[in-house]
Every structure is written in structure tokens, then in C-alpha cells.
Amino acid sequence: MTNLNQALFDRASLTSPGGVNSPVRAFRSVGGTPRFIKRAQGAYMWDENDTRYIDYVGSWGPAIVGHAHPEVVSAVQEAATQGLGFGAPTRAEVEMAELLCTMLPSMAQVRLVSSGTEATMSAIRLARGFTGRDLLIKFEGCYHGHSDSLLVKAGSGLLTLGNPSSKGVPVGVSNNTLVLPYNDVPALKTLFAEKGDQIAAVILEPIAGNMNFVRASFEFMNALRDLCTEHGVVLIIDEVMTGFRVGLQCAQGLYGIQADITTLGKVIGGGMPVAAFGGRADIMAHMAPLGGVYQAGTLSGNPVAVAAGYTTMKLIQAPGFYENLRAKGAALLDGLTHAAHAAGVPLSTELEGGMFGIFFSEQVPKSFADVMASRVDLFPAFFHGMLDEGVYLAPSAFEAGFISAAHTDDDVAQTIDCAKRAFARIANQV
Ligand SMILES: *Cc1c(COP(=O)(O)O)cnc(C)c1O
């Protein structure tokens, strides 16, 4: 039988760089041929060869109610019949903004955009416009989209300026971003003592899902909140991944901390291009057309996209929604841990709401350095072991996993069964 995934990948590589529209889809860090997805329903995806997978990527988080949920699909169809977009305000945007501001106490006002990258990029511009300062602090291992200010890695020392982590980012831009180790309170205090009055904003993932799954400590979050307040620095909590994924109160709710600006994406779009940034009213008042910080978008608040997001946001408010996700996730991780240990493979796990992490290490990592010290070398063979068994994990050791309301106990049991064989395949490398 011809491999239709391979055939499409070959074709795609002729007209698209690397054959994909976003790099991690190309399977570079795990090897092999990307699966070209034909359709998805509930917890499953089917590729071009009609092979079925139990999906733990969920479109990188948005598919929290399961793929192609009938209520979401019908809301999208209904919206589409009214016209695909107008470039003028709509009722749906008002309802979406009201819903977000009601659900997230730190959000007095919000602006809708079309991607997480846009949300973080605009939040940073707003923080700079609001404070009249230029410096931005981010943390090692956190990802906030691909805008210039954020594609920056640490320089050689604590107080040195950041270096671009991508070609094409001017040093003049990266110079304004400082990168600190995650969860390092002393480093944070030192930097604030030195440069506190020049810092416009600190941005972080409260649970860093772009280095697999690393939680901020309570101590770290509290120190951040206190230092930002003390020095008039805007605290941007990037909840593009964690927002409504870890719980109805987002990660901020878990820590009992309020952001000055929150960025959202992924779940709030329900699989369509919707993201948002919002926060304190006095800060948001600096946005055009009220204030001098410019930001705009032809597709911002698109009615068809908002219909998918709004309906998803309604569905996640069903009683017991997150308890169910957590129970399924806990059963999955428990089973994986037992299976790994039975095969002599080190494994530690993390879970919050419908987001999880699995590490080939005895202990759960607390920083990017810890993640790098785990046996990430075991991941490609494990990944392919699972894929061959019909389980679709993120094709990278540095991405979180996602479970949806559509995953059944049987899906979880099947996944654990597949993992027993996948762990056995890598046991000789441990
Ligand atoms: C996915 C993600 C982004 C970027 O969102 P895009 O929609 O891919 O541009 C930003 N921040 C975090 C925390 C994310 O997980």
C-alpha cells in the first residue's frame, strides 16, 4: 500500500519550507514522516492512510471538549451562514469579551486577536507604552510566540542582555529582553534591585508547557507579584496554553495571583484563530483608539472563529467538567508510571486539569536545566513506539500533553496498554 502521508509530505516539501506551516509539525526532533490528518472526532484523529490515533495533542490544547464537538460545529455553521467576517463590530465579540472578563477576575477589559503570538506581542507593546520603559524580562524555557522581542535566549551572565534565538532578530531588539532562569527567586531579586526602574514588563508561563510541564513555585509567583507591584512593572501572565486548560480560574486562580495583563489563546478559540489580551482597566485605557498604543487586526474577533470559541467556553462550564478531565488524566499518568517502572524506565509525571507532562526522570523538573538533564534521548523511540500503536503524542519531548472530555476510560486503558509495549522497546537503552 502506498503511504499517503509520505506522498503528501514529499509534495508539500516542494512548495512549503520543510513541508509544513509550523516547524514542530515536521517531526524533526523525533524523525520519521509527519502524519497528514484527514479528520478528527472526539478523542481520535485519522491520517491519510486511514490509520486511527488516540490524540493527546488536541490541536496543541484547544480541543478540550474533543474534536468536532457537535455543538461547536453547529455554532460555526450557523455563524458562517450569516457571513464570514465584516471588519465591523458584532454582538458575538461583546458576548465573548463579557464572558472572558467575568471568568477571569484580573481582566477588566480585553481585546481579541487571532493568535497567541499577536496577544503577547501586543501585551508587551502595551506594557511599554503604559510604563514608558523598554526592558522586558522572560524566563528560560518559556515560549510566548514568535515575535522579535521574545525570540531571545540568555546572554552569558545574569545581568547581560539577551541574544537572539532566531536569525533575523536584530540585536537592537534582543538587547531589550533579559532572560532569567525559571523559578530562581534570588536571580529575580538581584535583577530587580539593579534595573527595577527600567523594566516595563515581566512575562511568564505560570505552568511552562513549552518545556514539557514545569510549574512555577508559589514562592516564585509571589515574589514576582510583589516585585512587579513594588517597582511599577507590568506582570504579564501568559495563559495562552494554561488559560481554561488547567481549570476555570486559569493558572492565576491556582496561585491566587492576579496578572496586570493576561494573554489567552488556544482553548478560547476552540480550534479556531481566536486569542486575546486583557487586564487592568487603567492599563487597557492606553490602547488605541482610546490611547496611544496602536494595535489592530482585519480578522480580530472574526465572527465564525468567535462562535467556536464562545461555544467551547460555555461547554467547559458544565458541572464536573475539570474533575472529569483530572480523573482521566490521573488514571492515564498512574498507568504510565506503573508501566514504565515495570519495564525499568524512569518516569515522573505532572498533571493540572487537562494538561499533563511526562518526563524520563526520577523527579519532576523545576527548571529548563532540569528538563535538559532528563533522558530526553529516550523520547523519539518512545514516541514512535506509541505512534505505531495508534497513540498520537506531541512530536517533541518539550511539549505538554492534553486530554479532552471526549477521552473515555477505555481510551486511557488502551493507551496504557500501548505504553507497556513502547516502554519495553526502549528498556534496553536505559
Ligand atoms: C502557543 C503559545 C503561544 C503562541 O500562540 P500562537 O497562537 O501559536 O501564536 C504563546 N504563548 C504560549 C504560552 C503558548 O503556549
Tab-separated table of N, CA and C in Angstrom, residues 52-170:
chain	number	residue	atom	x	y	z
A	52	ARG	N	-6.129	5.224	12.622
A	52	ARG	CA	-6.723	5.982	13.720
A	52	ARG	C	-5.734	6.155	14.869
A	53	TYR	N	-5.721	7.325	15.471
A	53	TYR	CA	-4.879	7.588	16.641
A	53	TYR	C	-5.733	8.114	17.792
A	54	ILE	N	-5.402	7.677	19.010
A	54	ILE	CA	-5.931	8.359	20.195
A	54	ILE	C	-5.054	9.591	20.363
A	55	ASP	N	-5.672	10.765	20.369
A	55	ASP	CA	-4.923	12.012	20.254
A	55	ASP	C	-4.712	12.681	21.607
A	56	TYR	N	-3.446	12.922	21.958
A	56	TYR	CA	-3.133	13.661	23.187
A	56	TYR	C	-2.471	15.008	22.879
A	57	VAL	N	-2.680	15.509	21.663
A	57	VAL	CA	-2.193	16.847	21.313
A	57	VAL	C	-3.369	17.830	21.302
A	58	GLY	N	-4.496	17.360	20.783
A	58	GLY	CA	-5.711	18.187	20.829
A	58	GLY	C	-5.507	19.543	20.176
A	59	SER	N	-4.842	19.520	18.994
A	59	SER	CA	-4.590	20.765	18.268
A	59	SER	C	-3.697	21.709	19.099
A	60	TRP	N	-2.853	21.121	19.962
A	60	TRP	CA	-1.947	21.832	20.880
A	60	TRP	C	-2.714	22.513	22.003
A	61	GLY	N	-3.842	21.901	22.373
A	61	GLY	CA	-4.574	22.380	23.544
A	61	GLY	C	-6.021	22.761	23.332
A	62	PRO	N	-6.368	23.362	22.200
A	62	PRO	CA	-7.738	23.868	22.045
A	62	PRO	C	-8.845	22.821	22.127
A	63	ALA	N	-8.582	21.593	21.698
A	63	ALA	CA	-9.665	20.604	21.567
A	63	ALA	C	-10.063	20.020	22.922
A	64	ILE	N	-10.341	20.852	23.891
A	64	ILE	CA	-10.604	20.401	25.258
A	64	ILE	C	-11.948	19.682	25.385
A	65	VAL	N	-12.916	20.004	24.524
A	65	VAL	CA	-14.191	19.291	24.563
A	65	VAL	C	-14.214	18.129	23.568
A	66	GLY	N	-13.059	17.850	22.971
A	66	GLY	CA	-12.975	16.816	21.934
A	66	GLY	C	-13.080	17.460	20.567
A	67	HIS	N	-12.519	16.784	19.567
A	67	HIS	CA	-12.557	17.320	18.198
A	67	HIS	C	-13.978	17.321	17.646
A	68	ALA	N	-14.281	18.337	16.857
A	68	ALA	CA	-15.546	18.408	16.119
A	68	ALA	C	-16.755	18.161	17.017
A	69	HIS	N	-16.750	18.771	18.193
A	69	HIS	CA	-17.907	18.644	19.086
A	69	HIS	C	-19.148	19.165	18.347
A	70	PRO	N	-20.248	18.404	18.390
A	70	PRO	CA	-21.417	18.791	17.578
A	70	PRO	C	-21.923	20.208	17.862
A	71	GLU	N	-21.901	20.635	19.129
A	71	GLU	CA	-22.403	21.994	19.422
A	71	GLU	C	-21.474	23.062	18.871
A	72	VAL	N	-20.180	22.803	18.902
A	72	VAL	CA	-19.213	23.768	18.368
A	72	VAL	C	-19.354	23.841	16.849
A	73	VAL	N	-19.453	22.668	16.238
A	73	VAL	CA	-19.576	22.633	14.775
A	73	VAL	C	-20.849	23.334	14.332
A	74	SER	N	-21.958	23.130	15.032
A	74	SER	CA	-23.193	23.761	14.567
A	74	SER	C	-23.164	25.268	14.813
A	75	ALA	N	-22.481	25.718	15.885
A	75	ALA	CA	-22.351	27.169	16.103
A	75	ALA	C	-21.533	27.811	14.977
A	76	VAL	N	-20.504	27.107	14.539
A	76	VAL	CA	-19.670	27.613	13.446
A	76	VAL	C	-20.466	27.656	12.141
A	77	GLN	N	-21.218	26.586	11.894
A	77	GLN	CA	-22.026	26.543	10.665
A	77	GLN	C	-23.054	27.667	10.657
A	78	GLU	N	-23.698	27.847	11.803
A	78	GLU	CA	-24.717	28.890	11.932
A	78	GLU	C	-24.102	30.273	11.681
A	79	ALA	N	-22.935	30.525	12.307
A	79	ALA	CA	-22.270	31.820	12.127
A	79	ALA	C	-21.879	32.016	10.665
A	80	ALA	N	-21.388	30.950	10.039
A	80	ALA	CA	-20.907	31.072	8.652
A	80	ALA	C	-22.025	31.463	7.690
A	81	THR	N	-23.240	30.976	7.982
A	81	THR	CA	-24.348	31.305	7.076
A	81	THR	C	-24.676	32.800	7.117
A	82	GLN	N	-24.248	33.480	8.196
A	82	GLN	CA	-24.527	34.918	8.324
A	82	GLN	C	-23.443	35.801	7.694
A	83	GLY	N	-22.417	35.143	7.159
A	83	GLY	CA	-21.307	35.913	6.581
A	83	GLY	C	-20.037	35.619	7.347
A	84	LEU	N	-18.916	35.566	6.637
A	84	LEU	CA	-17.675	35.074	7.241
A	84	LEU	C	-16.900	36.123	8.017
A	85	GLY	N	-17.224	37.381	7.787
A	85	GLY	CA	-16.498	38.428	8.506
A	85	GLY	C	-16.846	39.763	7.898
A	86	PHE	N	-16.824	40.792	8.732
A	86	PHE	CA	-17.337	42.083	8.254
A	86	PHE	C	-16.341	43.216	8.435
A	87	GLY	N	-15.333	43.044	9.293
A	87	GLY	CA	-14.444	44.159	9.609
A	87	GLY	C	-15.194	45.293	10.291
A	88	ALA	N	-16.241	44.913	11.012
A	88	ALA	CA	-17.049	45.860	11.799
A	88	ALA	C	-17.466	45.106	13.047
A	89	PRO	N	-17.799	45.813	14.129
A	89	PRO	CA	-18.081	45.085	15.378
A	89	PRO	C	-19.346	44.233	15.305
A	90	THR	N	-19.378	43.188	16.140
A	90	THR	CA	-20.509	42.260	16.162
A	90	THR	C	-20.922	41.970	17.606
A	91	ARG	N	-22.137	41.490	17.754
A	91	ARG	CA	-22.655	41.090	19.071
A	91	ARG	C	-21.805	39.967	19.681
A	92	ALA	N	-21.367	39.039	18.827
A	92	ALA	CA	-20.608	37.879	19.321
A	92	ALA	C	-19.345	38.324	20.062
A	93	GLU	N	-18.698	39.382	19.571
A	93	GLU	CA	-17.486	39.863	20.232
A	93	GLU	C	-17.793	40.446	21.613
A	94	VAL	N	-18.925	41.129	21.713
A	94	VAL	CA	-19.319	41.704	23.004
A	94	VAL	C	-19.551	40.582	24.002
A	95	GLU	N	-20.274	39.549	23.545
A	95	GLU	CA	-20.585	38.433	24.446
A	95	GLU	C	-19.316	37.690	24.860
A	96	MET	N	-18.387	37.545	23.907
A	96	MET	CA	-17.122	36.860	24.218
A	96	MET	C	-16.317	37.670	25.237
A	97	ALA	N	-16.237	38.969	25.037
A	97	ALA	CA	-15.476	39.830	25.963
A	97	ALA	C	-16.107	39.792	27.357
A	98	GLU	N	-17.427	39.857	27.418
A	98	GLU	CA	-18.116	39.801	28.715
A	98	GLU	C	-17.831	38.482	29.424
A	99	LEU	N	-17.858	37.406	28.651
A	99	LEU	CA	-17.609	36.084	29.227
A	99	LEU	C	-16.190	36.009	29.792
A	100	LEU	N	-15.206	36.449	29.023
A	100	LEU	CA	-13.806	36.377	29.478
A	100	LEU	C	-13.594	37.234	30.724
A	101	CYS	N	-14.151	38.448	30.715
A	101	CYS	CA	-13.948	39.348	31.856
A	101	CYS	C	-14.680	38.845	33.098
A	102	THR	N	-15.769	38.127	32.921
A	102	THR	CA	-16.472	37.544	34.064
A	102	THR	C	-15.688	36.372	34.635
A	103	MET	N	-15.122	35.582	33.751
A	103	MET	CA	-14.463	34.357	34.213
A	103	MET	C	-13.097	34.614	34.825
A	104	LEU	N	-12.425	35.670	34.380
A	104	LEU	CA	-11.076	35.940	34.875
A	104	LEU	C	-11.082	37.263	35.650
A	105	PRO	N	-11.006	37.178	36.990
A	105	PRO	CA	-11.158	38.378	37.816
A	105	PRO	C	-10.134	39.482	37.513
A	106	SER	N	-8.938	39.129	37.034
A	106	SER	CA	-7.917	40.148	36.768
A	106	SER	C	-8.164	40.883	35.457
A	107	MET	N	-9.173	40.450	34.692
A	107	MET	CA	-9.403	41.018	33.364
A	107	MET	C	-10.591	41.974	33.402
A	108	ALA	N	-10.288	43.280	33.451
A	108	ALA	CA	-11.360	44.278	33.441
A	108	ALA	C	-11.797	44.560	32.012
A	109	GLN	N	-10.817	44.559	31.109
A	109	GLN	CA	-11.104	44.768	29.692
A	109	GLN	C	-10.226	43.846	28.869
A	110	VAL	N	-10.667	43.551	27.670
A	110	VAL	CA	-9.949	42.587	26.835
A	110	VAL	C	-10.005	43.007	25.374
A	111	ARG	N	-8.974	42.678	24.629
A	111	ARG	CA	-9.025	42.834	23.169
A	111	ARG	C	-8.795	41.483	22.517
A	112	LEU	N	-9.616	41.159	21.540
A	112	LEU	CA	-9.481	39.896	20.822
A	112	LEU	C	-8.506	40.049	19.653
A	113	VAL	N	-7.691	39.037	19.452
A	113	VAL	CA	-6.766	38.972	18.323
A	113	VAL	C	-6.872	37.568	17.722
A	114	SER	N	-5.984	37.222	16.806
A	114	SER	CA	-6.139	35.945	16.103
A	114	SER	C	-5.111	34.878	16.443
A	115	SER	N	-4.048	35.227	17.187
A	115	SER	CA	-3.071	34.207	17.582
A	115	SER	C	-2.427	34.582	18.904
A	116	GLY	N	-1.882	33.578	19.574
A	116	GLY	CA	-1.179	33.815	20.832
A	116	GLY	C	0.009	34.743	20.632
A	117	THR	N	0.684	34.598	19.509
A	117	THR	CA	1.819	35.474	19.199
A	117	THR	C	1.390	36.942	19.185
A	118	GLU	N	0.263	37.183	18.530
A	118	GLU	CA	-0.262	38.554	18.482
A	118	GLU	C	-0.613	39.061	19.885
A	119	ALA	N	-1.179	38.171	20.691
A	119	ALA	CA	-1.603	38.571	22.039
A	119	ALA	C	-0.391	38.996	22.879
A	120	THR	N	0.665	38.178	22.880
A	120	THR	CA	1.835	38.502	23.716
A	120	THR	C	2.576	39.711	23.158
A	121	MET	N	2.721	39.763	21.845
A	121	MET	CA	3.407	40.894	21.211
A	121	MET	C	2.700	42.210	21.541
A	122	SER	N	1.379	42.196	21.477
A	122	SER	CA	0.607	43.409	21.750
A	122	SER	C	0.627	43.749	23.236
A	123	ALA	N	0.605	42.717	24.091
A	123	ALA	CA	0.654	42.951	25.541
A	123	ALA	C	1.965	43.640	25.910
A	124	ILE	N	3.040	43.236	25.266
A	124	ILE	CA	4.345	43.838	25.551
A	124	ILE	C	4.387	45.291	25.071
A	125	ARG	N	3.860	45.531	23.901
A	125	ARG	CA	3.811	46.922	23.414
A	125	ARG	C	2.999	47.794	24.378
A	126	LEU	N	1.879	47.231	24.825
A	126	LEU	CA	1.026	47.970	25.757
A	126	LEU	C	1.773	48.260	27.062
A	127	ALA	N	2.473	47.262	27.587
A	127	ALA	CA	3.216	47.451	28.841
A	127	ALA	C	4.289	48.524	28.669
A	128	ARG	N	4.934	48.520	27.514
A	128	ARG	CA	5.963	49.531	27.253
A	128	ARG	C	5.340	50.915	27.110
A	129	GLY	N	4.208	50.972	26.415
A	129	GLY	CA	3.527	52.257	26.246
A	129	GLY	C	3.018	52.798	27.575
A	130	PHE	N	2.550	51.893	28.419
A	130	PHE	CA	1.980	52.272	29.708
A	130	PHE	C	3.066	52.755	30.666
A	131	THR	N	4.203	52.046	30.694
A	131	THR	CA	5.255	52.387	31.671
A	131	THR	C	6.244	53.418	31.132
A	132	GLY	N	6.321	53.561	29.810
A	132	GLY	CA	7.355	54.408	29.226
A	132	GLY	C	8.744	53.813	29.395
A	133	ARG	N	8.830	52.502	29.619
A	133	ARG	CA	10.120	51.807	29.769
A	133	ARG	C	10.269	50.773	28.651
A	134	ASP	N	11.510	50.305	28.445
A	134	ASP	CA	11.771	49.392	27.329
A	134	ASP	C	12.063	47.944	27.725
A	135	LEU	N	12.676	47.744	28.892
A	135	LEU	CA	13.180	46.393	29.202
A	135	LEU	C	12.062	45.394	29.459
A	136	LEU	N	12.319	44.169	28.976
A	136	LEU	CA	11.378	43.071	29.156
A	136	LEU	C	12.138	41.907	29.788
A	137	ILE	N	11.510	41.245	30.749
A	137	ILE	CA	12.123	40.047	31.336
A	137	ILE	C	11.305	38.827	30.956
A	138	LYS	N	12.005	37.794	30.461
A	138	LYS	CA	11.353	36.498	30.251
A	138	LYS	C	12.200	35.417	30.917
A	139	PHE	N	11.706	34.187	30.902
A	139	PHE	CA	12.397	33.101	31.603
A	139	PHE	C	12.766	31.977	30.653
A	140	GLU	N	13.909	31.376	30.962
A	140	GLU	CA	14.448	30.295	30.156
A	140	GLU	C	13.451	29.139	30.078
A	141	GLY	N	13.178	28.676	28.857
A	141	GLY	CA	12.280	27.538	28.657
A	141	GLY	C	10.845	27.942	28.400
A	142	CYS	N	10.502	29.218	28.651
A	142	CYS	CA	9.137	29.684	28.365
A	142	CYS	C	9.052	30.130	26.912
A	143	TYR	N	7.933	29.825	26.274
A	143	TYR	CA	7.684	30.253	24.897
A	143	TYR	C	6.466	31.164	24.894
A	144	HIS	N	6.592	32.255	24.165
A	144	HIS	CA	5.483	33.212	24.127
A	144	HIS	C	5.151	33.616	22.694
A	145	GLY	N	5.322	32.701	21.742
A	145	GLY	CA	5.083	33.052	20.361
A	145	GLY	C	6.363	33.559	19.724
A	146	HIS	N	6.262	33.957	18.438
A	146	HIS	CA	7.484	34.164	17.671
A	146	HIS	C	7.764	35.620	17.311
A	147	SER	N	7.296	36.567	18.133
A	147	SER	CA	7.643	37.960	17.822
A	147	SER	C	9.092	38.242	18.232
A	148	ASP	N	9.685	39.259	17.605
A	148	ASP	CA	11.123	39.539	17.753
A	148	ASP	C	11.576	39.628	19.211
A	149	SER	N	10.852	40.395	20.033
A	149	SER	CA	11.288	40.622	21.424
A	149	SER	C	11.354	39.327	22.214
A	150	LEU	N	10.649	38.294	21.755
A	150	LEU	CA	10.507	37.084	22.554
A	150	LEU	C	11.343	35.919	22.054
A	151	LEU	N	11.943	36.079	20.869
A	151	LEU	CA	12.841	35.021	20.370
A	151	LEU	C	14.250	35.336	20.841
A	152	VAL	N	14.400	35.287	22.163
A	152	VAL	CA	15.639	35.728	22.790
A	152	VAL	C	16.054	34.680	23.815
A	153	LYS	N	17.362	34.369	23.831
A	153	LYS	CA	17.877	33.442	24.844
A	153	LYS	C	18.837	34.188	25.755
A	154	ALA	N	19.194	33.518	26.859
A	154	ALA	CA	20.034	34.171	27.866
A	154	ALA	C	21.391	34.540	27.304
A	155	GLY	N	21.930	35.661	27.752
A	155	GLY	CA	23.314	36.008	27.463
A	155	GLY	C	24.225	35.216	28.394
A	156	SER	N	25.495	35.614	28.487
A	156	SER	CA	26.443	34.783	29.240
A	156	SER	C	26.334	34.961	30.754
A	157	GLY	N	25.781	36.061	31.222
A	157	GLY	CA	25.682	36.258	32.672
A	157	GLY	C	24.324	36.801	33.028
A	158	LEU	N	24.067	36.857	34.329
A	158	LEU	CA	22.744	37.216	34.815
A	158	LEU	C	22.265	38.583	34.329
A	159	LEU	N	23.132	39.581	34.421
A	159	LEU	CA	22.683	40.927	34.077
A	159	LEU	C	23.062	41.324	32.653
A	160	THR	N	23.500	40.343	31.862
A	160	THR	CA	23.832	40.670	30.473
A	160	THR	C	22.561	40.663	29.640
A	161	LEU	N	22.636	41.306	28.499
A	161	LEU	CA	21.479	41.426	27.636
A	161	LEU	C	21.272	40.127	26.865
A	162	GLY	N	20.038	39.911	26.426
A	162	GLY	CA	19.714	38.675	25.725
A	162	GLY	C	20.299	38.626	24.319
A	163	ASN	N	20.426	37.403	23.795
A	163	ASN	CA	20.864	37.200	22.420
A	163	ASN	C	19.692	36.657	21.610
A	164	PRO	N	19.620	37.020	20.310
A	164	PRO	CA	18.530	36.460	19.501
A	164	PRO	C	18.619	34.931	19.447
A	165	SER	N	17.466	34.239	19.535
A	165	SER	CA	17.481	32.785	19.394
A	165	SER	C	17.017	32.394	17.996
A	166	SER	N	16.806	33.384	17.142
A	166	SER	CA	16.466	33.121	15.747
A	166	SER	C	17.257	34.080	14.892
A	167	LYS	N	17.668	33.623	13.734
A	167	LYS	CA	18.237	34.580	12.777
A	167	LYS	C	17.146	35.559	12.376
A	168	GLY	N	17.553	36.760	12.036
A	168	GLY	CA	16.584	37.748	11.580
A	168	GLY	C	16.056	38.639	12.683
A	169	VAL	N	16.434	38.350	13.935
A	169	VAL	CA	16.034	39.229	15.038
A	169	VAL	C	17.182	40.202	15.291
A	170	PRO	N	16.939	41.496	15.118
A	170	PRO	CA	18.020	42.463	15.303
A	170	PRO	C	18.525	42.471	16.753
